[in-house]
Each structure stands twice: as structure tokens, then as C-alpha cells.
Tab-separated table of C-alpha atoms and ligand atoms in Angstrom:
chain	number	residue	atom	x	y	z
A	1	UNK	CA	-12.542	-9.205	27.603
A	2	UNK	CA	-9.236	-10.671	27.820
A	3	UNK	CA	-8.259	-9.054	24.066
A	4	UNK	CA	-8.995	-5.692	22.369
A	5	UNK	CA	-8.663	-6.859	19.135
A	6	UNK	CA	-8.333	-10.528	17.644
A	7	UNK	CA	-6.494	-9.807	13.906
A	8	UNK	CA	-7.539	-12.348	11.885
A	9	UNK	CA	-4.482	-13.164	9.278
A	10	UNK	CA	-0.631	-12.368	9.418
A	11	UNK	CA	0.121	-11.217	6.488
A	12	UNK	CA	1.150	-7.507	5.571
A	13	UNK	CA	-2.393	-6.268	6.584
A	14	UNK	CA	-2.346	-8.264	10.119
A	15	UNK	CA	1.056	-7.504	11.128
A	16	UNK	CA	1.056	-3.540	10.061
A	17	UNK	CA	-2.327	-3.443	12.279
A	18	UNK	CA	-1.287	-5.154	15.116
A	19	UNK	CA	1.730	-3.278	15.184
A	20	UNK	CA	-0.002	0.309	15.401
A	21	UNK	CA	-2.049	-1.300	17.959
A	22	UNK	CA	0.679	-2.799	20.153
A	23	UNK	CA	2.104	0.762	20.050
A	24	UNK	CA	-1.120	2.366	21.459
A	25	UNK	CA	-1.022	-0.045	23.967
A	26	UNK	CA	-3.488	-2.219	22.933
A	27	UNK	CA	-4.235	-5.940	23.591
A	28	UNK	CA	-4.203	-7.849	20.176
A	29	UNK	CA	-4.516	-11.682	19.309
A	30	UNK	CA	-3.312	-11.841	15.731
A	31	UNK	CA	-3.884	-15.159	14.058
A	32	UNK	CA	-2.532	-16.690	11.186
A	33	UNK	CA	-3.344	-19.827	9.448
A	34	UNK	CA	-0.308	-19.550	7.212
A	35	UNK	CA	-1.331	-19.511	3.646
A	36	UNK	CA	0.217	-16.444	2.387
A	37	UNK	CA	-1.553	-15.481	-1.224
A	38	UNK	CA	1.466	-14.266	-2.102
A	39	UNK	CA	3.311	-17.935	-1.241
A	40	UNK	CA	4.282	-18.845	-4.655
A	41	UNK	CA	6.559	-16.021	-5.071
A	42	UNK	CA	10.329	-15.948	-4.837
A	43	UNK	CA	10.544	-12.567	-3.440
A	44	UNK	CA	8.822	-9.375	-2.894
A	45	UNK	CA	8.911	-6.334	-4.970
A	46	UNK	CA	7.512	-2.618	-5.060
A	47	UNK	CA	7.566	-2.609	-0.868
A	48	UNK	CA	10.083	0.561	-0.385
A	49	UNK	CA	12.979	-0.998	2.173
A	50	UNK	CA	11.508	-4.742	1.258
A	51	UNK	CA	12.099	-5.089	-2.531
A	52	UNK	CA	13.128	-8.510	-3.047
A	53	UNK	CA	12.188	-10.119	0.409
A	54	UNK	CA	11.311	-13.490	0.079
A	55	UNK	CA	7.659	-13.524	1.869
A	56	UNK	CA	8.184	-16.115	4.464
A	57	UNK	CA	11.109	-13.307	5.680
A	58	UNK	CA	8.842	-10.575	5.243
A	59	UNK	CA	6.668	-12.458	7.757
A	60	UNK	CA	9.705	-13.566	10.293
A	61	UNK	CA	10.533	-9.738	10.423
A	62	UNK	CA	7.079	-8.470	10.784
A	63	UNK	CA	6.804	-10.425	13.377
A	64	UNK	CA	10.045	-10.236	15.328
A	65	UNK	CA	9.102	-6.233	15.322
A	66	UNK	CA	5.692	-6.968	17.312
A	67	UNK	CA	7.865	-9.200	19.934
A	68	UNK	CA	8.760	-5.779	21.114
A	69	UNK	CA	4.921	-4.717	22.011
A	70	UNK	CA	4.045	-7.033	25.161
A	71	UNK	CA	0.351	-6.408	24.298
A	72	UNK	CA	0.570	-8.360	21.553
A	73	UNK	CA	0.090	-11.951	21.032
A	74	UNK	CA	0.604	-13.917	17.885
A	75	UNK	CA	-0.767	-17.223	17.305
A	76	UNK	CA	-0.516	-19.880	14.814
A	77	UNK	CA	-4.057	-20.748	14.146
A	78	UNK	CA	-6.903	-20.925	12.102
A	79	UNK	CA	-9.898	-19.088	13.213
A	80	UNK	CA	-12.702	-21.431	12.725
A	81	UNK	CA	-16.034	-19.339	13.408
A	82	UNK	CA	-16.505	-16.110	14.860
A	83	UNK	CA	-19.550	-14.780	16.865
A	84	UNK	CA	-20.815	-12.411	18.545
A	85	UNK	CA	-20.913	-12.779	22.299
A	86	UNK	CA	-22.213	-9.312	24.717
A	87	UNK	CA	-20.408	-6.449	23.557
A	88	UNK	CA	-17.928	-8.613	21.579
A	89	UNK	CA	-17.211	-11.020	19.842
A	90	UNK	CA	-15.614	-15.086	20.512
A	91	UNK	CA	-12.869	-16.544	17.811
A	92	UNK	CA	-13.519	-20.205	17.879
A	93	UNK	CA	-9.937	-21.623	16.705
A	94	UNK	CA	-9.232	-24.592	14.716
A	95	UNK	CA	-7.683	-26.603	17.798
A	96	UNK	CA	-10.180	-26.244	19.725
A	97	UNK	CA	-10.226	-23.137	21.819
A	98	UNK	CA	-11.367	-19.951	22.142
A	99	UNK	CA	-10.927	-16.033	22.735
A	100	UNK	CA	-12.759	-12.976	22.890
A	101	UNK	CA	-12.592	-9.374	21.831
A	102	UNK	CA	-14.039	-5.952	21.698
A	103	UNK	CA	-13.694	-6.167	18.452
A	104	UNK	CA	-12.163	-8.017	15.532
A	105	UNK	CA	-9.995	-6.886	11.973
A	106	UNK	CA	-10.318	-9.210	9.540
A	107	UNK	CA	-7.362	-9.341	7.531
A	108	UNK	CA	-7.432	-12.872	5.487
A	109	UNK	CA	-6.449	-11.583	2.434
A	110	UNK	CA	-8.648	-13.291	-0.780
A	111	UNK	CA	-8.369	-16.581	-2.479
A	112	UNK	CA	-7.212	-16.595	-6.272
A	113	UNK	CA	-9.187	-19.538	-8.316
A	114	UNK	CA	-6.899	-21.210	-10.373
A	115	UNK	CA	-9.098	-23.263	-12.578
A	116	UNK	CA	-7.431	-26.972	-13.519
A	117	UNK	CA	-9.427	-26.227	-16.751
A	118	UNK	CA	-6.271	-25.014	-18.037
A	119	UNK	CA	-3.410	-27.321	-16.746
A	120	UNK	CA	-0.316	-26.099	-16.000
A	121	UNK	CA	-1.653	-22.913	-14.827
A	122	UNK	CA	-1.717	-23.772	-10.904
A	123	UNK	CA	1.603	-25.457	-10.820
A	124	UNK	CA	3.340	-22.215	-12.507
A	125	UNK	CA	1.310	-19.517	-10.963
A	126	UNK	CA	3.976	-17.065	-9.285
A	127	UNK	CA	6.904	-18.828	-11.013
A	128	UNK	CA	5.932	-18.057	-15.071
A	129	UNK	CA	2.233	-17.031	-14.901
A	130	UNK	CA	1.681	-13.531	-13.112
A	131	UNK	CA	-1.128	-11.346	-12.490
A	132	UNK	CA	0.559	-8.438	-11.688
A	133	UNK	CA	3.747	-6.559	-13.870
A	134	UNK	CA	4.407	-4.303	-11.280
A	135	UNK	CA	4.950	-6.753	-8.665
A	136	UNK	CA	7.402	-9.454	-11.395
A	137	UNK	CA	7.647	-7.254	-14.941
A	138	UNK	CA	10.975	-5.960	-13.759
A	139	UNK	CA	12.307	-9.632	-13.459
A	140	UNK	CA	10.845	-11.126	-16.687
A	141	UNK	CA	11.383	-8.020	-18.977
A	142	UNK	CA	11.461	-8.472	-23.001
A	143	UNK	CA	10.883	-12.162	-22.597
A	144	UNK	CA	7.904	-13.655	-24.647
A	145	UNK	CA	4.775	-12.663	-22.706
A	146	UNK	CA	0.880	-13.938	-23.454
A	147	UNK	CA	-2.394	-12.684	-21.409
A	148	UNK	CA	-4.759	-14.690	-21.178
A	149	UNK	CA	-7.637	-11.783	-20.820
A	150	UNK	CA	-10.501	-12.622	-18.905
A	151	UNK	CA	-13.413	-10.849	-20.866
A	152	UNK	CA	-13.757	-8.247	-23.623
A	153	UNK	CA	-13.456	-5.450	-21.175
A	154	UNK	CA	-9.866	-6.412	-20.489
A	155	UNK	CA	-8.406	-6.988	-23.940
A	156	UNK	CA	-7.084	-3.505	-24.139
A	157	UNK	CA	-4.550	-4.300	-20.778
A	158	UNK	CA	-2.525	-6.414	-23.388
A	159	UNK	CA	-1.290	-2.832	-24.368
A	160	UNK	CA	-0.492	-1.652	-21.081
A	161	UNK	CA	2.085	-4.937	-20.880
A	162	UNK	CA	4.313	-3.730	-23.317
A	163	UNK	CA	5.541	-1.619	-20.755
A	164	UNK	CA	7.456	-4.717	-20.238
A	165	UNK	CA	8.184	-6.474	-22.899
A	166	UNK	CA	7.670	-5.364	-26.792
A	167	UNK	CA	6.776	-9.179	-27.541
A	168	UNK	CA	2.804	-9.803	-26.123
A	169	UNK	CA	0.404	-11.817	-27.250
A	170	UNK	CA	-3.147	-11.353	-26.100
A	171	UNK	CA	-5.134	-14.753	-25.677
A	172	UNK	CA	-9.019	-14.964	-25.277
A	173	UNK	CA	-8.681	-18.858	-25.706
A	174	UNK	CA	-12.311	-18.593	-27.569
A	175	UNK	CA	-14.104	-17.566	-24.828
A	176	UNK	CA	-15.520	-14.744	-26.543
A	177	UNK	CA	-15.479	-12.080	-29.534
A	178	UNK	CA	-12.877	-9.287	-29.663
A	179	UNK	CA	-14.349	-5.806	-31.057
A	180	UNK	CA	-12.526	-3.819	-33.774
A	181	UNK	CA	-11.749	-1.207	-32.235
A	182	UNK	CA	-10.263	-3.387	-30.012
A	183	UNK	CA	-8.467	-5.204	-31.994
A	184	UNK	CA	-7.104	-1.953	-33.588
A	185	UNK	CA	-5.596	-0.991	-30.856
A	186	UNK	CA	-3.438	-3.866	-30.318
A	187	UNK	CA	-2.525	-4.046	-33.965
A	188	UNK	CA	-0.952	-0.694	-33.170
A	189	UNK	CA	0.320	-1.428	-30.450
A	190	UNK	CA	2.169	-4.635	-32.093
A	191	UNK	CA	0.489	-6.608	-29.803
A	192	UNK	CA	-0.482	-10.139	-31.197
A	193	UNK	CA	-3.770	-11.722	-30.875
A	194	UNK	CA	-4.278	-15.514	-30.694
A	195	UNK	CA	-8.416	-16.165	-30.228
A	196	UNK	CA	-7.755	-20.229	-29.910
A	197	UNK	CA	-9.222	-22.559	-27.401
A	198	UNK	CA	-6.152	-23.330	-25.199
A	199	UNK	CA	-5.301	-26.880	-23.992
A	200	UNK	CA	-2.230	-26.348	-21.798
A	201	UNK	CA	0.873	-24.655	-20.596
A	202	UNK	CA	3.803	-26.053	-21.219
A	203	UNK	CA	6.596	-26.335	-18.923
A	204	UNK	CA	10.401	-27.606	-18.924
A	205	UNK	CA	12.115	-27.365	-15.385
A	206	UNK	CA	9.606	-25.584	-14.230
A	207	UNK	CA	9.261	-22.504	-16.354
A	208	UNK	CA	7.101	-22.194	-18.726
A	209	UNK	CA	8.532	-23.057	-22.497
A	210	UNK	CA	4.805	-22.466	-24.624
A	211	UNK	CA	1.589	-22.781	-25.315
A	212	UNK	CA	-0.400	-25.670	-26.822
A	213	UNK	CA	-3.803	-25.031	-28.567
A	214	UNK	CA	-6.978	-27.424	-28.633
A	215	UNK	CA	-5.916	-27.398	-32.572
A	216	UNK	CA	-2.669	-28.839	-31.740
A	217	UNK	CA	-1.148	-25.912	-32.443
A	218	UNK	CA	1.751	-24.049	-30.384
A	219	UNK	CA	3.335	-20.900	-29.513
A	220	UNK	CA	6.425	-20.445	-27.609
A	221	UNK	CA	5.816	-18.048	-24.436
A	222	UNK	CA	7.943	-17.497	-21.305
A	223	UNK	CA	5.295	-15.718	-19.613
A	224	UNK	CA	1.692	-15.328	-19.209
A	225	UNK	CA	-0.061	-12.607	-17.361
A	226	UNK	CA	-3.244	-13.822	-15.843
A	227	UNK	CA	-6.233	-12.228	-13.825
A	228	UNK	CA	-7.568	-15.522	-12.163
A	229	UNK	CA	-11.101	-14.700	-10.168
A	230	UNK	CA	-10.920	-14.329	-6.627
A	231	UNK	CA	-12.632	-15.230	-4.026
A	232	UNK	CA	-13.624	-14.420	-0.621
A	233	UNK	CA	-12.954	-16.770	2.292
A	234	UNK	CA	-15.412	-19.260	3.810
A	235	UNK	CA	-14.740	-17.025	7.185
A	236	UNK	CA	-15.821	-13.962	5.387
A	237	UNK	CA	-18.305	-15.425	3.315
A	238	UNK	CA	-20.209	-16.515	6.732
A	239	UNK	CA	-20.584	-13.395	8.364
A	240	UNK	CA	-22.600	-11.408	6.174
A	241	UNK	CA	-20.598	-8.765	5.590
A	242	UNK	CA	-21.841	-6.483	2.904
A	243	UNK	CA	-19.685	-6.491	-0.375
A	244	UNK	CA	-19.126	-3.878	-3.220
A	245	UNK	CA	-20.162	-5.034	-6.774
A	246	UNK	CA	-17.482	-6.543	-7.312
A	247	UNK	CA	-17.430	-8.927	-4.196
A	248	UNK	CA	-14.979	-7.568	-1.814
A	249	UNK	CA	-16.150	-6.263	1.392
A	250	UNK	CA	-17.174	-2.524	1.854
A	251	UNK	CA	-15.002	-1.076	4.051
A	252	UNK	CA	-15.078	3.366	4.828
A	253	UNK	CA	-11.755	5.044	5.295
A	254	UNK	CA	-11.432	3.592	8.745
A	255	UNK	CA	-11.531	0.161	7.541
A	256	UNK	CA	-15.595	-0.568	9.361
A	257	UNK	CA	-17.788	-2.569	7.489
A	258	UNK	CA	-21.372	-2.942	7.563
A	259	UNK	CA	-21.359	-4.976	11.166
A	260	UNK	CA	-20.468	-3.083	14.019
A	261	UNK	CA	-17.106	-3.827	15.298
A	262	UNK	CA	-16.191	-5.836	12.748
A	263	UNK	CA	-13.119	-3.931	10.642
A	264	UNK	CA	-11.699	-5.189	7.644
A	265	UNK	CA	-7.937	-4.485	6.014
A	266	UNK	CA	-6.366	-5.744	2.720
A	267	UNK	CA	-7.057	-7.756	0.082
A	268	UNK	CA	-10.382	-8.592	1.092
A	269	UNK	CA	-11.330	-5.211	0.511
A	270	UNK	CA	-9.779	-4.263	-2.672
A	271	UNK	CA	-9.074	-5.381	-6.274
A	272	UNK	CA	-6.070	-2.622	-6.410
A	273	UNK	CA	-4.143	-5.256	-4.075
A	274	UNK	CA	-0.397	-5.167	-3.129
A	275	UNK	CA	1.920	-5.765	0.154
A	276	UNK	CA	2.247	-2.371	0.384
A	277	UNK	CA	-1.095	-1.083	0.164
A	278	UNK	CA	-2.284	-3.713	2.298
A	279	UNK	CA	0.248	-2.557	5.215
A	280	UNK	CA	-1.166	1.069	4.688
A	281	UNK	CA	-4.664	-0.311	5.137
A	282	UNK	CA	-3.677	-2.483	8.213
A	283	UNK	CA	-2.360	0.908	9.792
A	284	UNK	CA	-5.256	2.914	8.384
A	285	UNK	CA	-7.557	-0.047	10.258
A	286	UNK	CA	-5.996	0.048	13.129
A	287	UNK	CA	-6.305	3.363	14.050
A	288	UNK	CA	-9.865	3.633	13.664
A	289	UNK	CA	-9.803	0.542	16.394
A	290	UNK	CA	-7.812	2.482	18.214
A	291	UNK	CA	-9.738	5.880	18.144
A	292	UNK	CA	-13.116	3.524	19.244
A	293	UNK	CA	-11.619	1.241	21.663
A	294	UNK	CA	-9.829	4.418	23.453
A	295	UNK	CA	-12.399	7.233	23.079
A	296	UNK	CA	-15.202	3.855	24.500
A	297	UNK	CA	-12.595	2.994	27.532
A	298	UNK	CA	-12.200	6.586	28.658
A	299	UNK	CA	-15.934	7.236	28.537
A	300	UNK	CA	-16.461	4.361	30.551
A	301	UNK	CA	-15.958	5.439	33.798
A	302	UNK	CA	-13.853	2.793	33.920
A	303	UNK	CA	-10.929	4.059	36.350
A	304	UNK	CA	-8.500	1.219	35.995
A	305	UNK	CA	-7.546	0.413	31.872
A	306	UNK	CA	-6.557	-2.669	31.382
A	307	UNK	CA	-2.703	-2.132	29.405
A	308	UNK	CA	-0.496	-4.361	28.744
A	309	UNK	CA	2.669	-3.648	31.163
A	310	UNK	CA	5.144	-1.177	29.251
A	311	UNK	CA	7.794	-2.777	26.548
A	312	UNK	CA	11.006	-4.159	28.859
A	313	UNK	CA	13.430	-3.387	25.564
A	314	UNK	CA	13.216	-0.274	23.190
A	315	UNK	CA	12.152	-2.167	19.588
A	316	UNK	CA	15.329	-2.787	18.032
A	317	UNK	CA	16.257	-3.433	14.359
A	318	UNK	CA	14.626	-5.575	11.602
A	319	UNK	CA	16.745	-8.886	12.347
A	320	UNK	CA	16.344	-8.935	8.415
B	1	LIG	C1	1.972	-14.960	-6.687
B	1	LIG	C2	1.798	-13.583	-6.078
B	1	LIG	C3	2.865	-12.725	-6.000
B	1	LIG	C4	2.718	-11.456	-5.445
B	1	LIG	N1	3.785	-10.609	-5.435
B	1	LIG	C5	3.662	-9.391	-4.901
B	1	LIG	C6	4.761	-8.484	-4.892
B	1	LIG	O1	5.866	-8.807	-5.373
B	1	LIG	N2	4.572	-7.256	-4.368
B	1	LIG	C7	3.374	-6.877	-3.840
B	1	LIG	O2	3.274	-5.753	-3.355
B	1	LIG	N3	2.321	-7.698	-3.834
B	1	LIG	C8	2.443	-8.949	-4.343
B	1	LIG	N4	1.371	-9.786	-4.376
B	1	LIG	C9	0.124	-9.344	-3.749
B	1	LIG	C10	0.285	-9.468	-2.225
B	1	LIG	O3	0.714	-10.776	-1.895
B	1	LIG	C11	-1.028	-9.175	-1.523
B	1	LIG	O4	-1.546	-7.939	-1.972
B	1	LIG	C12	-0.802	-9.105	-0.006
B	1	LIG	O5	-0.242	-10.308	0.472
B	1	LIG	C13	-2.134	-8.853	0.698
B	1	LIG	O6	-1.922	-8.838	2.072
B	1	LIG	P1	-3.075	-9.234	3.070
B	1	LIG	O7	-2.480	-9.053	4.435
B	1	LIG	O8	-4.331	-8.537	2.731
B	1	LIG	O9	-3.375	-10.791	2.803
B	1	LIG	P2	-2.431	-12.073	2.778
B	1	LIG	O10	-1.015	-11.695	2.582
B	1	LIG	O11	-3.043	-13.006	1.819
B	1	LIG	O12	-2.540	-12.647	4.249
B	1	LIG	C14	-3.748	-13.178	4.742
B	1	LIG	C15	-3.413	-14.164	5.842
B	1	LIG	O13	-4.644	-14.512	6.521
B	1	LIG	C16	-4.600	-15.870	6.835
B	1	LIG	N5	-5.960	-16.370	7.052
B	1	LIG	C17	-6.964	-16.504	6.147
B	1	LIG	N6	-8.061	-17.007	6.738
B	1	LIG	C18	-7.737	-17.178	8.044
B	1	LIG	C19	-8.458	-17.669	9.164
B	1	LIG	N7	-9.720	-18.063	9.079
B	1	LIG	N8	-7.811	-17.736	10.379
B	1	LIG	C20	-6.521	-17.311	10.493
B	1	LIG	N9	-5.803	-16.838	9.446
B	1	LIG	C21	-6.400	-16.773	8.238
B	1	LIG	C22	-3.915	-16.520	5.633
B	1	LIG	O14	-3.390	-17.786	5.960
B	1	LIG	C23	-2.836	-15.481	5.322
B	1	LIG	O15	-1.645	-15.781	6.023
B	1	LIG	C24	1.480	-11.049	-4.933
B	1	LIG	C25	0.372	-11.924	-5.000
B	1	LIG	C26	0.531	-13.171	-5.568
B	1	LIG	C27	-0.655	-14.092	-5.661
């Protein structure tokens, strides 16, 4: 096998795994197709030493830190299909060719659905509409908020957003009936509740300026928190892999799922998502491919381990 690993995705997940692996001497493929989730956003925030990287830096830096690890190999690619081949598995790549690998991390991250039903939401999603305060509450603090709340169950989060702003309005845009106690708890709160069908978001320069109803009425809002459904990728989706109740894969604290050698790190595996966390899983991952490809090698009889030649150059500085 010409890899130990293929890492599917580059983003914080991808790069923190293979750069634990690259440091255990490791061979790693890491892919990337190049479609950061987190693409829409300006910058960065809550990643200690990285608040308020933009993410394309985030990536150059990840990545420059790798170049130091000769074992490692990144590549600008989609991976099309993936199947299992012998004892591992072949990474069929959008151009065309191929690779194989003991085993493989999956680390594509999730796809957020934002529905056209409500235009305006796509083209302002990371600039005015947010799903997550402690990633952008700091940077649009006691501005006009709204939260659009995806069920019943979630209402209540519109009190949690006043951490950030004393001016929320919760938004079910008709979808459904708000219980009293519910709606108690808001009124406390002094959080407003608009239960209108909503036609649109309204933008000037491209921020958002309010709110228009199916009624015709408005509301002005600089802000609106959203929890848009996510959704695996097609990759994902095709092998198999089995998912927790809420759809994302099943991973145990080493980051295995339910197929043998297949590992999984990031988004994919969690609704509690973040850079950060994602990073820690991509170590957390990649030790646990470490601790089987190593312990598997040295059983082997295998006298003669195939490393990648030792670093020429000490890893130097972040270049950021
Ligand atoms: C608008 C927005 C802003 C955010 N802001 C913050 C923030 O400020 N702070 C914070 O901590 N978190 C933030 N997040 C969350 C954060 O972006 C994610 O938690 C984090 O990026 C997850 O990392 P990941 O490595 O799991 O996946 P991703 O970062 O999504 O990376 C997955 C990578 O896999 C690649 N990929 C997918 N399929 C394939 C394939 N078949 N072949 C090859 N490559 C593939 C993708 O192109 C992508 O590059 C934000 C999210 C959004 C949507």
C-alpha cells in the first residue's frame, strides 16, 4: 500500500489528523475538494491562537505546518468513490486516478441546507444570518437579532441569545404552535415573538436591513440566528456507515465507525460542531490510526517498515 492513511477533507479535522500522523511517521494522502463549510465567514473565532483568522489562512497555515512532515502528501482533489480493495481500501479521485490505503479518515465536514424557500437566506448566510453566537455574537452584539427556530423544541434558545443582544425576536414563520409555557418564558425574558409566515430577508449592501412578512408586513433586524438542517455528503451517504439518531455518523472515542478501518473526525460526527473541536477530534482520530496501523506493522513480522525518510528541516513557525 503506497499510503497509510488517505484523509478525506482539509479542513480543521483533516489537517489536525494528518498532522499527528505525519509526526508518527506515517504515510498520509489528505484530500481536499475545497469547499470549506465555514467559507462564508470573514474570520474565525473561539480557536485559542486563531481568533479572527480568515479561513482560507487558517487553511494556508495548516498546511504550510504539514510541509514539514515528508510523509505527508496533500492533494487538491475530490475523492469520487471509495472501496474496499484486500486489506484496504482505493480512493477513486475526481480526475481520474487513484490511491490506496490501510485505511481511510473521513473528515468532509457536513453540508448545511439553505432552503431558497426563504430568499435572501443563502446569499447572507455567514455575513448577517448565523447559526452559531459563539462563533459571530461577539461581533454583532446589541444589534437587532431574530431566530428563526426550527421546531417547538427550540423556541426556548431565543433566551439563551440574549446573551448577546437584549433586542431578540423569536420567529416560527407559522410553521407551527408555540406552548405557553413557552411563550412565558420569553415574555420574561423580553424576548419578542413574531409567529408570521415569512416572505424574505431583506438586504441593503449586503447586510441584512429587515424582515418582510407574507402579510406585507416588516420588521427591522440586523441579524438572524438560524439552525439550517444538515446534511451528510453523497461520499458518506454511499458507504453505509451507521449514523446516530440524529444522522451523523457513530463514531467511539477513537473516531472508528461501524466499518472496519474506516475512521471518521469532525463535523460529520457531531451536531456540537466548531474549528476547534473538530481539530481535537482530527488528533483524537488520528491516534487511534496510529495505535492500529503501528501495533498491526510491528506484529507483522514485517522487518523492514515502510517510513517516510526523516524531516530535512525542524518545523518552523506558523508563516501566519
Ligand atoms: C458560516 C460559518 C461560520 C463558522 N464560523 C466558525 C467560527 O468562527 N469558529 C468555529 O469554531 N467554527 C465556526 N464554524 C464551524 C466550523 O466551520 C466547522 O465546525 C469546522 O469547519 C468543521 O471542520 P471539519 O474539518 O469537520 O469540516 P470542514 O471544515 O467543513 O472541512 C471539510 C472539507 O472536506 C472537503 N470534502 C468534502 N467532501 C470531500 C470529498 N469527497 N473529497 C475531498 N474533500 C472533500 C470539503 O471540501 C472541506 O474542505 C462556522 C461554520 C459556518 C457554516
Amino acid at each position: 500500500m503506497p499510503y497509510d492513511v488517505i484523509i478525506i477533507g482539509g479542513g480543521p479535522a483533516g489537517l489536525s489528523a494528518a498532522l499527528v500522523l505525519g509526526r508518527a511517521r506515517k504515510r498520509v494522502l489528505l484530500c481536499d475538494a475545497g469547499e470549506p463549510r465555514n467559507a462564508r465567514a470573514e474570520q474565525i473565532h473561539t480557536f485559542v491562537t486563531r481568533d479572527g483568522t480568515p479561513p482560507a489562512e487558517f487553511r494556508r497555515i495548516g498546511r504550510e505546518q504539514l510541509r514539514a512532515y515528508p510523509g505527508v502528501e496533500v492533494r487538491d482533489v475530490r475523492v469520487a468513490a471509495l472501496s474496499r480493495e484486500g486489506d484496504g481500501f482505493v480512493a477513486a479521485f475526481a480526475d481520474g486516478t487513484r490511491a490506496a490505503a490501510r485505511r481511510v479518515l473521513l473528515a468532509v465536514g457536513v453540508r448545511d441546507i439553505l432552503s431558497d424557500d426563504l430568499p435572501g437566506l443563502r446569499e447572507l448566510w455567514g455575513r448577517s444570518v448565523f447559526q452559531c453566537p459563539y462563533c459571530h455574537g461577539w461581533e454583532v452584539q446589541d444589534r437587532r437579532f431574530a431566530y428563526l427556530s426550527p421546531g417547538p423544541e427550540w423556541v426556548r434558545w431565543g433566551v439563551f441569545l440574549t446573551g448577546w443582544s437584549r433586542d431578540v425576536v423569536v420567529l416560527t414563520s407559522g410553521a407551527y404552535a408555540v406552548d405557553d409555557a413557552a411563550r412565558d418564558e420569553l415574555r420574561r425574558a423580553g424576548v419578542g415573538l413574531d409567529e408570521r409566515p415569512l416572505r424574505r430577508l431583506v438586504a441593503e449592501g449586503g447586510e441584512l436591513v429587515a424582515l418582510e412578512f407574507a402579510d406585507g408586513g416588516t420588521l427591522a433586524r440586523e441579524v438572524l440566528f438560524a439552525r439550517p438542517a444538515q446534511q451528510q455528503t453523497e461520499l458518506v451517504q454511499r458507504l453505509g456507515l451507521e449514523l446516530d439518531e440524529h444522522g451523523f455518523v457513530r463514531v467511539d472515542a477513537l473516531g472508528r465507525t461501524s466499518v472496519a478501518g474506516v475512521f471518521a473526525a469532525g463535523d460529520l460526527t457531531t451536531p456540537v460542531q466548531g474549528a476547534l473541536l473538530a481539530a481535537a477530534a482530527g488528533m483524537q482520530a488520528a491516534a487511534g490510526l496510529n495505535h492500529e496501523l503501528t501495533v498491526e506493522h510491528a506484529l507483522s513480522g514485517d522487518a523492514a517498515p515502510a517510513r517516510p525518510p526523516a524531516a530535512s528541516r525542524a518545523p518552523g513557525g506558523t508563516g501566519g
